[in-house]
PDB file of C-alpha atoms in Angstrom:
ATOM      1  CA  UNK A   1      82.938  -7.275 -14.145  1.00  0.00           C
ATOM      2  CA  UNK A   2      86.791  -7.352 -14.588  1.00  0.00           C
ATOM      3  CA  UNK A   3      87.877  -9.685 -18.040  1.00  0.00           C
ATOM      4  CA  UNK A   4      90.899 -10.993 -17.859  1.00  0.00           C
ATOM      5  CA  UNK A   5      93.004 -10.246 -20.741  1.00  0.00           C
ATOM      6  CA  UNK A   6      93.713 -13.316 -23.463  1.00  0.00           C
ATOM      7  CA  UNK A   7      97.204 -14.806 -23.102  1.00  0.00           C
ATOM      8  CA  UNK A   8      99.783 -13.480 -25.502  1.00  0.00           C
ATOM      9  CA  UNK A   9     100.431 -17.209 -27.594  1.00  0.00           C
ATOM     10  CA  UNK A  10     104.562 -17.393 -27.523  1.00  0.00           C
ATOM     11  CA  UNK A  11     106.079 -16.731 -30.551  1.00  0.00           C
ATOM     12  CA  UNK A  12     107.148 -19.766 -32.499  1.00  0.00           C
ATOM     13  CA  UNK A  13     110.606 -20.940 -32.322  1.00  0.00           C
ATOM     14  CA  UNK A  14     112.951 -20.728 -35.208  1.00  0.00           C
ATOM     15  CA  UNK A  15     113.726 -23.216 -38.094  1.00  0.00           C
ATOM     16  CA  UNK A  16     117.348 -23.710 -39.337  1.00  0.00           C
ATOM     17  CA  UNK A  17     117.716 -26.412 -42.539  1.00  0.00           C
ATOM     18  CA  UNK A  18     121.692 -26.768 -42.211  1.00  0.00           C
ATOM     19  CA  UNK A  19     122.671 -28.339 -45.933  1.00  0.00           C
ATOM     20  CA  UNK A  20     125.548 -28.139 -48.012  1.00  0.00           C
ATOM     21  CA  UNK A  21     128.496 -29.854 -49.867  1.00  0.00           C
ATOM     22  CA  UNK A  22     129.972 -32.833 -48.046  1.00  0.00           C
ATOM     23  CA  UNK A  23     132.825 -31.951 -45.679  1.00  0.00           C
ATOM     24  CA  UNK A  24     131.951 -28.139 -45.328  1.00  0.00           C
ATOM     25  CA  UNK A  25     130.804 -28.909 -42.012  1.00  0.00           C
ATOM     26  CA  UNK A  26     127.712 -29.737 -41.513  1.00  0.00           C
ATOM     27  CA  UNK A  27     127.824 -31.933 -38.600  1.00  0.00           C
ATOM     28  CA  UNK A  28     129.730 -29.208 -36.504  1.00  0.00           C
ATOM     29  CA  UNK A  29     126.988 -26.610 -37.512  1.00  0.00           C
ATOM     30  CA  UNK A  30     124.293 -29.119 -36.336  1.00  0.00           C
ATOM     31  CA  UNK A  31     126.326 -30.148 -33.020  1.00  0.00           C
ATOM     32  CA  UNK A  32     127.165 -26.679 -32.263  1.00  0.00           C
ATOM     33  CA  UNK A  33     123.095 -25.740 -32.919  1.00  0.00           C
ATOM     34  CA  UNK A  34     122.005 -29.007 -30.504  1.00  0.00           C
ATOM     35  CA  UNK A  35     124.814 -26.598 -27.875  1.00  0.00           C
ATOM     36  CA  UNK A  36     122.356 -23.110 -28.522  1.00  0.00           C
ATOM     37  CA  UNK A  37     119.427 -25.627 -27.596  1.00  0.00           C
ATOM     38  CA  UNK A  38     117.701 -26.191 -31.176  1.00  0.00           C
ATOM     39  CA  UNK A  39     116.536 -29.724 -31.263  1.00  0.00           C
ATOM     40  CA  UNK A  40     118.182 -31.214 -34.062  1.00  0.00           C
ATOM     41  CA  UNK A  41     117.685 -33.587 -36.315  1.00  0.00           C
ATOM     42  CA  UNK A  42     120.046 -34.731 -39.096  1.00  0.00           C
ATOM     43  CA  UNK A  43     119.996 -36.687 -42.691  1.00  0.00           C
ATOM     44  CA  UNK A  44     116.610 -35.787 -42.684  1.00  0.00           C
ATOM     45  CA  UNK A  45     114.392 -36.121 -45.876  1.00  0.00           C
ATOM     46  CA  UNK A  46     113.084 -32.947 -46.509  1.00  0.00           C
ATOM     47  CA  UNK A  47     109.562 -34.768 -46.755  1.00  0.00           C
ATOM     48  CA  UNK A  48     109.480 -34.630 -43.273  1.00  0.00           C
ATOM     49  CA  UNK A  49     110.198 -31.543 -42.115  1.00  0.00           C
ATOM     50  CA  UNK A  50     106.595 -30.486 -41.584  1.00  0.00           C
ATOM     51  CA  UNK A  51     105.837 -34.054 -39.560  1.00  0.00           C
ATOM     52  CA  UNK A  52     109.302 -33.501 -37.024  1.00  0.00           C
ATOM     53  CA  UNK A  53     107.892 -29.496 -36.210  1.00  0.00           C
ATOM     54  CA  UNK A  54     104.733 -30.823 -35.857  1.00  0.00           C
ATOM     55  CA  UNK A  55     106.065 -33.562 -33.305  1.00  0.00           C
ATOM     56  CA  UNK A  56     108.109 -31.027 -31.604  1.00  0.00           C
ATOM     57  CA  UNK A  57     104.883 -28.450 -31.191  1.00  0.00           C
ATOM     58  CA  UNK A  58     103.238 -30.969 -29.667  1.00  0.00           C
ATOM     59  CA  UNK A  59     106.129 -33.146 -27.505  1.00  0.00           C
ATOM     60  CA  UNK A  60     108.276 -29.443 -26.734  1.00  0.00           C
ATOM     61  CA  UNK A  61     106.537 -26.600 -27.816  1.00  0.00           C
ATOM     62  CA  UNK A  62     106.300 -24.374 -30.571  1.00  0.00           C
ATOM     63  CA  UNK A  63     109.307 -22.502 -29.044  1.00  0.00           C
ATOM     64  CA  UNK A  64     112.391 -24.893 -28.994  1.00  0.00           C
ATOM     65  CA  UNK A  65     114.221 -24.201 -31.923  1.00  0.00           C
ATOM     66  CA  UNK A  66     114.851 -26.918 -34.414  1.00  0.00           C
ATOM     67  CA  UNK A  67     117.527 -27.860 -36.917  1.00  0.00           C
ATOM     68  CA  UNK A  68     117.262 -29.924 -39.485  1.00  0.00           C
ATOM     69  CA  UNK A  69     120.247 -31.404 -41.550  1.00  0.00           C
ATOM     70  CA  UNK A  70     119.902 -32.448 -44.902  1.00  0.00           C
ATOM     71  CA  UNK A  71     122.672 -33.762 -47.169  1.00  0.00           C
ATOM     72  CA  UNK A  72     122.573 -34.644 -51.350  1.00  0.00           C
ATOM     73  CA  UNK A  73     121.681 -38.662 -50.036  1.00  0.00           C
ATOM     74  CA  UNK A  74     118.094 -36.706 -50.360  1.00  0.00           C
ATOM     75  CA  UNK A  75     118.140 -36.060 -53.882  1.00  0.00           C
ATOM     76  CA  UNK A  76     114.905 -35.233 -55.605  1.00  0.00           C
ATOM     77  CA  UNK A  77     113.253 -34.712 -51.832  1.00  0.00           C
ATOM     78  CA  UNK A  78     115.132 -31.238 -52.010  1.00  0.00           C
ATOM     79  CA  UNK A  79     112.191 -29.753 -54.415  1.00  0.00           C
ATOM     80  CA  UNK A  80     110.009 -30.798 -51.412  1.00  0.00           C
ATOM     81  CA  UNK A  81     112.296 -28.776 -49.056  1.00  0.00           C
ATOM     82  CA  UNK A  82     111.998 -25.552 -51.699  1.00  0.00           C
ATOM     83  CA  UNK A  83     108.474 -25.846 -52.021  1.00  0.00           C
ATOM     84  CA  UNK A  84     107.762 -25.777 -48.374  1.00  0.00           C
ATOM     85  CA  UNK A  85     109.888 -23.386 -47.936  1.00  0.00           C
ATOM     86  CA  UNK A  86     107.877 -21.139 -50.068  1.00  0.00           C
ATOM     87  CA  UNK A  87     105.014 -22.071 -48.423  1.00  0.00           C
ATOM     88  CA  UNK A  88     105.869 -21.771 -45.021  1.00  0.00           C
ATOM     89  CA  UNK A  89     104.108 -24.577 -44.211  1.00  0.00           C
ATOM     90  CA  UNK A  90     105.951 -25.245 -40.983  1.00  0.00           C
ATOM     91  CA  UNK A  91     104.361 -22.027 -39.640  1.00  0.00           C
ATOM     92  CA  UNK A  92     107.774 -21.181 -37.896  1.00  0.00           C
ATOM     93  CA  UNK A  93     110.264 -18.695 -38.932  1.00  0.00           C
ATOM     94  CA  UNK A  94     112.979 -20.315 -41.371  1.00  0.00           C
ATOM     95  CA  UNK A  95     116.190 -20.219 -42.557  1.00  0.00           C
ATOM     96  CA  UNK A  96     118.759 -22.049 -45.279  1.00  0.00           C
ATOM     97  CA  UNK A  97     122.409 -22.151 -44.009  1.00  0.00           C
ATOM     98  CA  UNK A  98     123.948 -23.097 -47.182  1.00  0.00           C
ATOM     99  CA  UNK A  99     127.617 -24.720 -46.095  1.00  0.00           C
ATOM    100  CA  UNK A 100     130.309 -24.333 -48.661  1.00  0.00           C
ATOM    101  CA  UNK A 101     134.025 -25.159 -49.476  1.00  0.00           C
ATOM    102  CA  UNK A 102     136.990 -24.541 -52.141  1.00  0.00           C
ATOM    103  CA  UNK A 103     137.551 -28.263 -54.020  1.00  0.00           C
ATOM    104  CA  UNK A 104     140.856 -28.397 -52.542  1.00  0.00           C
ATOM    105  CA  UNK A 105     139.459 -27.970 -49.380  1.00  0.00           C
ATOM    106  CA  UNK A 106     136.831 -30.215 -49.462  1.00  0.00           C
ATOM    107  CA  UNK A 107     139.060 -33.120 -50.962  1.00  0.00           C
ATOM    108  CA  UNK A 108     141.655 -32.486 -48.086  1.00  0.00           C
ATOM    109  CA  UNK A 109     139.227 -33.060 -45.699  1.00  0.00           C
ATOM    110  CA  UNK A 110     137.404 -35.679 -46.489  1.00  0.00           C
ATOM    111  CA  UNK A 111     140.283 -37.483 -47.663  1.00  0.00           C
ATOM    112  CA  UNK A 112     141.595 -36.782 -43.507  1.00  0.00           C
ATOM    113  CA  UNK A 113     138.085 -38.822 -42.913  1.00  0.00           C
ATOM    114  CA  UNK A 114     138.767 -41.520 -44.937  1.00  0.00           C
ATOM    115  CA  UNK A 115     135.423 -41.637 -46.244  1.00  0.00           C
ATOM    116  CA  UNK A 116     134.250 -41.826 -49.598  1.00  0.00           C
ATOM    117  CA  UNK A 117     132.053 -38.997 -50.978  1.00  0.00           C
ATOM    118  CA  UNK A 118     128.308 -40.443 -51.525  1.00  0.00           C
ATOM    119  CA  UNK A 119     127.944 -39.660 -55.574  1.00  0.00           C
ATOM    120  CA  UNK A 120     131.739 -40.754 -56.372  1.00  0.00           C
ATOM    121  CA  UNK A 121     130.535 -44.360 -57.307  1.00  0.00           C
ATOM    122  CA  UNK A 122     133.706 -45.561 -59.016  1.00  0.00           C
ATOM    123  CA  UNK A 123     135.126 -42.309 -59.777  1.00  0.00           C
ATOM    124  CA  UNK A 124     137.471 -39.705 -58.448  1.00  0.00           C
ATOM    125  CA  UNK A 125     136.174 -37.885 -55.750  1.00  0.00           C
ATOM    126  CA  UNK A 126     136.441 -34.509 -58.149  1.00  0.00           C
ATOM    127  CA  UNK A 127     133.826 -36.316 -59.860  1.00  0.00           C
ATOM    128  CA  UNK A 128     131.987 -36.455 -56.472  1.00  0.00           C
ATOM    129  CA  UNK A 129     131.759 -33.324 -55.293  1.00  0.00           C
ATOM    130  CA  UNK A 130     131.489 -31.916 -58.858  1.00  0.00           C
ATOM    131  CA  UNK A 131     128.489 -33.552 -59.117  1.00  0.00           C
ATOM    132  CA  UNK A 132     127.000 -32.717 -55.786  1.00  0.00           C
ATOM    133  CA  UNK A 133     127.732 -28.987 -56.693  1.00  0.00           C
ATOM    134  CA  UNK A 134     125.064 -29.564 -59.750  1.00  0.00           C
ATOM    135  CA  UNK A 135     122.427 -31.381 -57.303  1.00  0.00           C
ATOM    136  CA  UNK A 136     122.739 -28.299 -55.157  1.00  0.00           C
ATOM    137  CA  UNK A 137     122.618 -25.534 -57.132  1.00  0.00           C
ATOM    138  CA  UNK A 138     119.077 -24.411 -56.958  1.00  0.00           C
ATOM    139  CA  UNK A 139     119.003 -24.704 -53.422  1.00  0.00           C
ATOM    140  CA  UNK A 140     122.062 -22.816 -52.759  1.00  0.00           C
ATOM    141  CA  UNK A 141     120.663 -20.336 -55.175  1.00  0.00           C
ATOM    142  CA  UNK A 142     117.669 -20.035 -52.817  1.00  0.00           C
ATOM    143  CA  UNK A 143     119.344 -20.074 -49.181  1.00  0.00           C
ATOM    144  CA  UNK A 144     119.210 -17.491 -46.711  1.00  0.00           C
ATOM    145  CA  UNK A 145     122.370 -17.702 -45.927  1.00  0.00           C
ATOM    146  CA  UNK A 146     125.445 -19.373 -47.995  1.00  0.00           C
ATOM    147  CA  UNK A 147     129.235 -19.449 -45.346  1.00  0.00           C
ATOM    148  CA  UNK A 148     132.263 -20.794 -47.062  1.00  0.00           C
ATOM    149  CA  UNK A 149     134.061 -22.438 -44.572  1.00  0.00           C
ATOM    150  CA  UNK A 150     137.647 -23.142 -46.348  1.00  0.00           C
ATOM    151  CA  UNK A 151     139.358 -20.850 -43.862  1.00  0.00           C
ATOM    152  CA  UNK A 152     137.382 -22.189 -41.364  1.00  0.00           C
ATOM    153  CA  UNK A 153     138.752 -24.418 -38.529  1.00  0.00           C
ATOM    154  CA  UNK A 154     136.412 -26.224 -35.954  1.00  0.00           C
ATOM    155  CA  UNK A 155     136.277 -23.533 -33.831  1.00  0.00           C
ATOM    156  CA  UNK A 156     135.749 -20.339 -36.037  1.00  0.00           C
ATOM    157  CA  UNK A 157     132.806 -22.278 -37.491  1.00  0.00           C
ATOM    158  CA  UNK A 158     131.184 -23.094 -34.172  1.00  0.00           C
ATOM    159  CA  UNK A 159     131.825 -19.310 -33.344  1.00  0.00           C
ATOM    160  CA  UNK A 160     130.412 -18.409 -36.380  1.00  0.00           C
ATOM    161  CA  UNK A 161     126.914 -20.226 -36.145  1.00  0.00           C
ATOM    162  CA  UNK A 162     126.885 -19.224 -32.641  1.00  0.00           C
ATOM    163  CA  UNK A 163     127.212 -15.194 -33.610  1.00  0.00           C
ATOM    164  CA  UNK A 164     123.962 -15.945 -36.418  1.00  0.00           C
ATOM    165  CA  UNK A 165     121.564 -18.865 -34.075  1.00  0.00           C
ATOM    166  CA  UNK A 166     122.842 -17.572 -30.554  1.00  0.00           C
ATOM    167  CA  UNK A 167     120.879 -16.093 -28.046  1.00  0.00           C
ATOM    168  CA  UNK A 168     122.504 -14.132 -25.216  1.00  0.00           C
ATOM    169  CA  UNK A 169     120.979 -16.621 -22.744  1.00  0.00           C
ATOM    170  CA  UNK A 170     122.179 -19.844 -24.754  1.00  0.00           C
ATOM    171  CA  UNK A 171     125.555 -18.606 -25.509  1.00  0.00           C
ATOM    172  CA  UNK A 172     127.211 -16.581 -22.207  1.00  0.00           C
ATOM    173  CA  UNK A 173     129.689 -19.205 -20.140  1.00  0.00           C
ATOM    174  CA  UNK A 174     127.921 -20.998 -17.368  1.00  0.00           C
ATOM    175  CA  UNK A 175     130.145 -22.388 -14.438  1.00  0.00           C
ATOM    176  CA  UNK A 176     129.145 -24.908 -11.864  1.00  0.00           C
ATOM    177  CA  UNK A 177     131.582 -23.957  -8.797  1.00  0.00           C
ATOM    178  CA  UNK A 178     131.387 -27.792  -7.226  1.00  0.00           C
ATOM    179  CA  UNK A 179     132.925 -28.780  -3.431  1.00  0.00           C
ATOM    180  CA  UNK A 180     133.819 -31.870  -2.843  1.00  0.00           C
ATOM    181  CA  UNK A 181     135.758 -33.873  -0.662  1.00  0.00           C
ATOM    182  CA  UNK A 182     139.066 -35.402  -1.317  1.00  0.00           C
ATOM    183  CA  UNK A 183     138.175 -38.362   0.576  1.00  0.00           C
ATOM    184  CA  UNK A 184     135.852 -39.361  -1.799  1.00  0.00           C
ATOM    185  CA  UNK A 185     137.900 -38.799  -5.123  1.00  0.00           C
ATOM    186  CA  UNK A 186     138.141 -35.638  -7.531  1.00  0.00           C
ATOM    187  CA  UNK A 187     135.564 -34.783  -9.492  1.00  0.00           C
ATOM    188  CA  UNK A 188     135.940 -36.681 -12.771  1.00  0.00           C
ATOM    189  CA  UNK A 189     134.855 -33.473 -15.086  1.00  0.00           C
ATOM    190  CA  UNK A 190     136.830 -31.194 -13.469  1.00  0.00           C
ATOM    191  CA  UNK A 191     138.312 -27.998 -15.435  1.00  0.00           C
ATOM    192  CA  UNK A 192     139.878 -27.144 -12.737  1.00  0.00           C
ATOM    193  CA  UNK A 193     140.218 -27.778  -8.907  1.00  0.00           C
ATOM    194  CA  UNK A 194     141.188 -26.112  -5.587  1.00  0.00           C
ATOM    195  CA  UNK A 195     142.702 -27.318  -2.267  1.00  0.00           C
ATOM    196  CA  UNK A 196     141.158 -25.478   0.903  1.00  0.00           C
ATOM    197  CA  UNK A 197     142.835 -28.322   2.967  1.00  0.00           C
ATOM    198  CA  UNK A 198     145.276 -25.709   3.822  1.00  0.00           C
ATOM    199  CA  UNK A 199     142.821 -23.513   6.068  1.00  0.00           C
ATOM    200  CA  UNK A 200     142.281 -24.770   9.905  1.00  0.00           C
ATOM    201  CA  UNK A 201     139.029 -27.377   9.781  1.00  0.00           C
ATOM    202  CA  UNK A 202     136.468 -26.155  11.357  1.00  0.00           C
ATOM    203  CA  UNK A 203     135.370 -30.289  12.029  1.00  0.00           C
ATOM    204  CA  UNK A 204     137.753 -29.401  15.180  1.00  0.00           C
ATOM    205  CA  UNK A 205     135.975 -27.021  16.613  1.00  0.00           C
ATOM    206  CA  UNK A 206     133.343 -28.949  18.531  1.00  0.00           C
ATOM    207  CA  UNK A 207     130.212 -25.600  18.483  1.00  0.00           C
ATOM    208  CA  UNK A 208     131.515 -25.635  14.424  1.00  0.00           C
ATOM    209  CA  UNK A 209     131.304 -29.457  13.602  1.00  0.00           C
ATOM    210  CA  UNK A 210     127.957 -30.065  13.307  1.00  0.00           C
ATOM    211  CA  UNK A 211     127.024 -27.770  10.329  1.00  0.00           C
ATOM    212  CA  UNK A 212     128.504 -27.428   7.106  1.00  0.00           C
ATOM    213  CA  UNK A 213     130.153 -24.165   5.069  1.00  0.00           C
ATOM    214  CA  UNK A 214     126.635 -23.183   4.128  1.00  0.00           C
ATOM    215  CA  UNK A 215     126.082 -21.326   7.912  1.00  0.00           C
ATOM    216  CA  UNK A 216     127.028 -18.430   8.823  1.00  0.00           C
ATOM    217  CA  UNK A 217     128.668 -19.208  11.137  1.00  0.00           C
ATOM    218  CA  UNK A 218     130.962 -21.632   9.786  1.00  0.00           C
ATOM    219  CA  UNK A 219     131.533 -19.344   6.826  1.00  0.00           C
ATOM    220  CA  UNK A 220     132.507 -16.899   8.887  1.00  0.00           C
ATOM    221  CA  UNK A 221     135.036 -19.108  10.419  1.00  0.00           C
ATOM    222  CA  UNK A 222     136.739 -20.572   7.212  1.00  0.00           C
ATOM    223  CA  UNK A 223     136.696 -16.849   5.936  1.00  0.00           C
ATOM    224  CA  UNK A 224     138.553 -15.224   8.689  1.00  0.00           C
ATOM    225  CA  UNK A 225     141.714 -17.605   8.779  1.00  0.00           C
ATOM    226  CA  UNK A 226     145.199 -16.020   6.867  1.00  0.00           C
ATOM    227  CA  UNK A 227     145.047 -17.305   3.656  1.00  0.00           C
ATOM    228  CA  UNK A 228     141.511 -17.231   2.712  1.00  0.00           C
ATOM    229  CA  UNK A 229     140.739 -14.200   1.681  1.00  0.00           C
ATOM    230  CA  UNK A 230     143.879 -13.824  -0.660  1.00  0.00           C
ATOM    231  CA  UNK A 231     143.507 -16.462  -1.751  1.00  0.00           C
ATOM    232  CA  UNK A 232     140.185 -15.765  -3.161  1.00  0.00           C
ATOM    233  CA  UNK A 233     141.523 -12.766  -4.301  1.00  0.00           C
ATOM    234  CA  UNK A 234     144.076 -14.010  -6.103  1.00  0.00           C
ATOM    235  CA  UNK A 235     142.124 -17.020  -7.503  1.00  0.00           C
ATOM    236  CA  UNK A 236     139.264 -14.819  -9.172  1.00  0.00           C
ATOM    237  CA  UNK A 237     141.235 -13.183 -11.331  1.00  0.00           C
ATOM    238  CA  UNK A 238     142.849 -16.548 -12.854  1.00  0.00           C
ATOM    239  CA  UNK A 239     139.433 -17.808 -12.826  1.00  0.00           C
ATOM    240  CA  UNK A 240     138.694 -15.038 -15.148  1.00  0.00           C
ATOM    241  CA  UNK A 241     141.399 -15.007 -17.620  1.00  0.00           C
ATOM    242  CA  UNK A 242     140.552 -19.171 -17.760  1.00  0.00           C
ATOM    243  CA  UNK A 243     137.177 -18.360 -18.852  1.00  0.00           C
ATOM    244  CA  UNK A 244     137.236 -15.091 -21.016  1.00  0.00           C
ATOM    245  CA  UNK A 245     139.593 -17.483 -22.894  1.00  0.00           C
ATOM    246  CA  UNK A 246     137.052 -20.132 -23.104  1.00  0.00           C
ATOM    247  CA  UNK A 247     134.451 -17.977 -24.515  1.00  0.00           C
ATOM    248  CA  UNK A 248     136.995 -17.678 -27.228  1.00  0.00           C
ATOM    249  CA  UNK A 249     137.243 -21.226 -28.014  1.00  0.00           C
ATOM    250  CA  UNK A 250     133.803 -21.451 -27.413  1.00  0.00           C
ATOM    251  CA  UNK A 251     133.457 -23.367 -24.638  1.00  0.00           C
ATOM    252  CA  UNK A 252     130.164 -23.085 -22.266  1.00  0.00           C
ATOM    253  CA  UNK A 253     129.901 -24.953 -19.515  1.00  0.00           C
ATOM    254  CA  UNK A 254     133.017 -24.674 -16.770  1.00  0.00           C
ATOM    255  CA  UNK A 255     133.458 -26.991 -13.389  1.00  0.00           C
ATOM    256  CA  UNK A 256     135.715 -25.381 -11.044  1.00  0.00           C
ATOM    257  CA  UNK A 257     135.896 -27.640  -8.327  1.00  0.00           C
ATOM    258  CA  UNK A 258     136.903 -26.820  -4.665  1.00  0.00           C
ATOM    259  CA  UNK A 259     137.905 -29.707  -2.180  1.00  0.00           C
ATOM    260  CA  UNK A 260     138.353 -30.085   1.531  1.00  0.00           C
ATOM    261  CA  UNK A 261     139.091 -33.439   3.184  1.00  0.00           C
ATOM    262  CA  UNK A 262     134.843 -34.448   3.294  1.00  0.00           C
ATOM    263  CA  UNK A 263     133.532 -31.904   1.312  1.00  0.00           C
ATOM    264  CA  UNK A 264     131.116 -30.443   4.604  1.00  0.00           C
ATOM    265  CA  UNK A 265     133.223 -27.065   5.623  1.00  0.00           C
ATOM    266  CA  UNK A 266     135.770 -25.484   4.175  1.00  0.00           C
ATOM    267  CA  UNK A 267     134.535 -26.404   0.691  1.00  0.00           C
ATOM    268  CA  UNK A 268     131.100 -25.771   1.021  1.00  0.00           C
ATOM    269  CA  UNK A 269     132.010 -22.210   2.579  1.00  0.00           C
ATOM    270  CA  UNK A 270     134.287 -21.330  -0.882  1.00  0.00           C
ATOM    271  CA  UNK A 271     131.973 -22.799  -3.166  1.00  0.00           C
ATOM    272  CA  UNK A 272     129.786 -20.084  -1.911  1.00  0.00           C
ATOM    273  CA  UNK A 273     131.759 -16.999  -2.249  1.00  0.00           C
ATOM    274  CA  UNK A 274     133.274 -17.923  -5.585  1.00  0.00           C
ATOM    275  CA  UNK A 275     129.992 -18.470  -7.238  1.00  0.00           C
ATOM    276  CA  UNK A 276     128.200 -15.305  -5.480  1.00  0.00           C
ATOM    277  CA  UNK A 277     131.605 -13.236  -6.420  1.00  0.00           C
ATOM    278  CA  UNK A 278     131.505 -14.645  -9.958  1.00  0.00           C
ATOM    279  CA  UNK A 279     127.720 -13.822 -10.653  1.00  0.00           C
ATOM    280  CA  UNK A 280     128.996 -10.051  -9.307  1.00  0.00           C
ATOM    281  CA  UNK A 281     131.328 -10.290 -12.382  1.00  0.00           C
ATOM    282  CA  UNK A 282     128.565 -10.974 -14.212  1.00  0.00           C
ATOM    283  CA  UNK A 283     128.811 -15.018 -14.559  1.00  0.00           C
ATOM    284  CA  UNK A 284     126.102 -17.162 -14.524  1.00  0.00           C
ATOM    285  CA  UNK A 285     127.818 -19.192 -11.578  1.00  0.00           C
ATOM    286  CA  UNK A 286     126.370 -21.814  -9.721  1.00  0.00           C
ATOM    287  CA  UNK A 287     127.036 -23.797  -6.748  1.00  0.00           C
ATOM    288  CA  UNK A 288     126.433 -27.541  -5.809  1.00  0.00           C
ATOM    289  CA  UNK A 289     127.796 -28.984  -3.588  1.00  0.00           C
ATOM    290  CA  UNK A 290     128.182 -32.658  -4.220  1.00  0.00           C
ATOM    291  CA  UNK A 291     129.077 -34.356  -0.781  1.00  0.00           C
ATOM    292  CA  UNK A 292     127.513 -32.830   1.468  1.00  0.00           C
ATOM    293  CA  UNK A 293     125.235 -34.601   3.783  1.00  0.00           C
ATOM    294  CA  UNK A 294     127.116 -38.057   2.461  1.00  0.00           C
ATOM    295  CA  UNK A 295     129.065 -38.161   6.245  1.00  0.00           C
TER     296      UNK A 295
END
């Protein structure tokens, strides 16, 4: 009798608690964690952390990473947050990320946002910051990571959070190469648009007209036309240069739109080739055909 080996229990995903000073970048950090695939809950009372983890475990599985944003408005609940962490009640690897910045930076950011500090009351903004630092002192001392964002802009903070909590699958650039027909309109979310109408149209070749750009004979016809290979050889390095810059700026999704008249022959063939070439260069690139079959 052959015994079936036991199925390995998947490791639980991370739980990241984001807290810190008002204006230090909690919202930016939360948005970046969301982009990294975390299930994000904002302004969560720490007493509910355990319940949120249980609900996510039940609905999305224990591998789903979670981020909870907790601010000074949680008040006395901070004691329960620290107790929960030390007792490891969630069963997940937990990281407490504390964001702070210099008072002058926080004042400038808060004034730019035109929002009062939650602890300011009828006093000055600096009074609210002082009360907040006092309220968070113990939590700061207990933090796994204390990050001073005084010198960071938004993109730099996002990049730092990505470095700390991202994985290769969540931080690599994802490129969608989409074919379309100009007669149906340019995709509104396209980052790059290329026009294949400079190539002869297979629509006017009777034996090719019924097919589309994914058919080998149609693709061969399109790529054999004067200028087709030259376009590929010159366009791909431009895309590489741009995508390297996108990655530096923290952009993770790029849409390259390739158009022809109807989105059936030339744009489809070129889209397939460009996506294939990008994959060969190490990109997570996928073809998509918006208007194929629309005629």
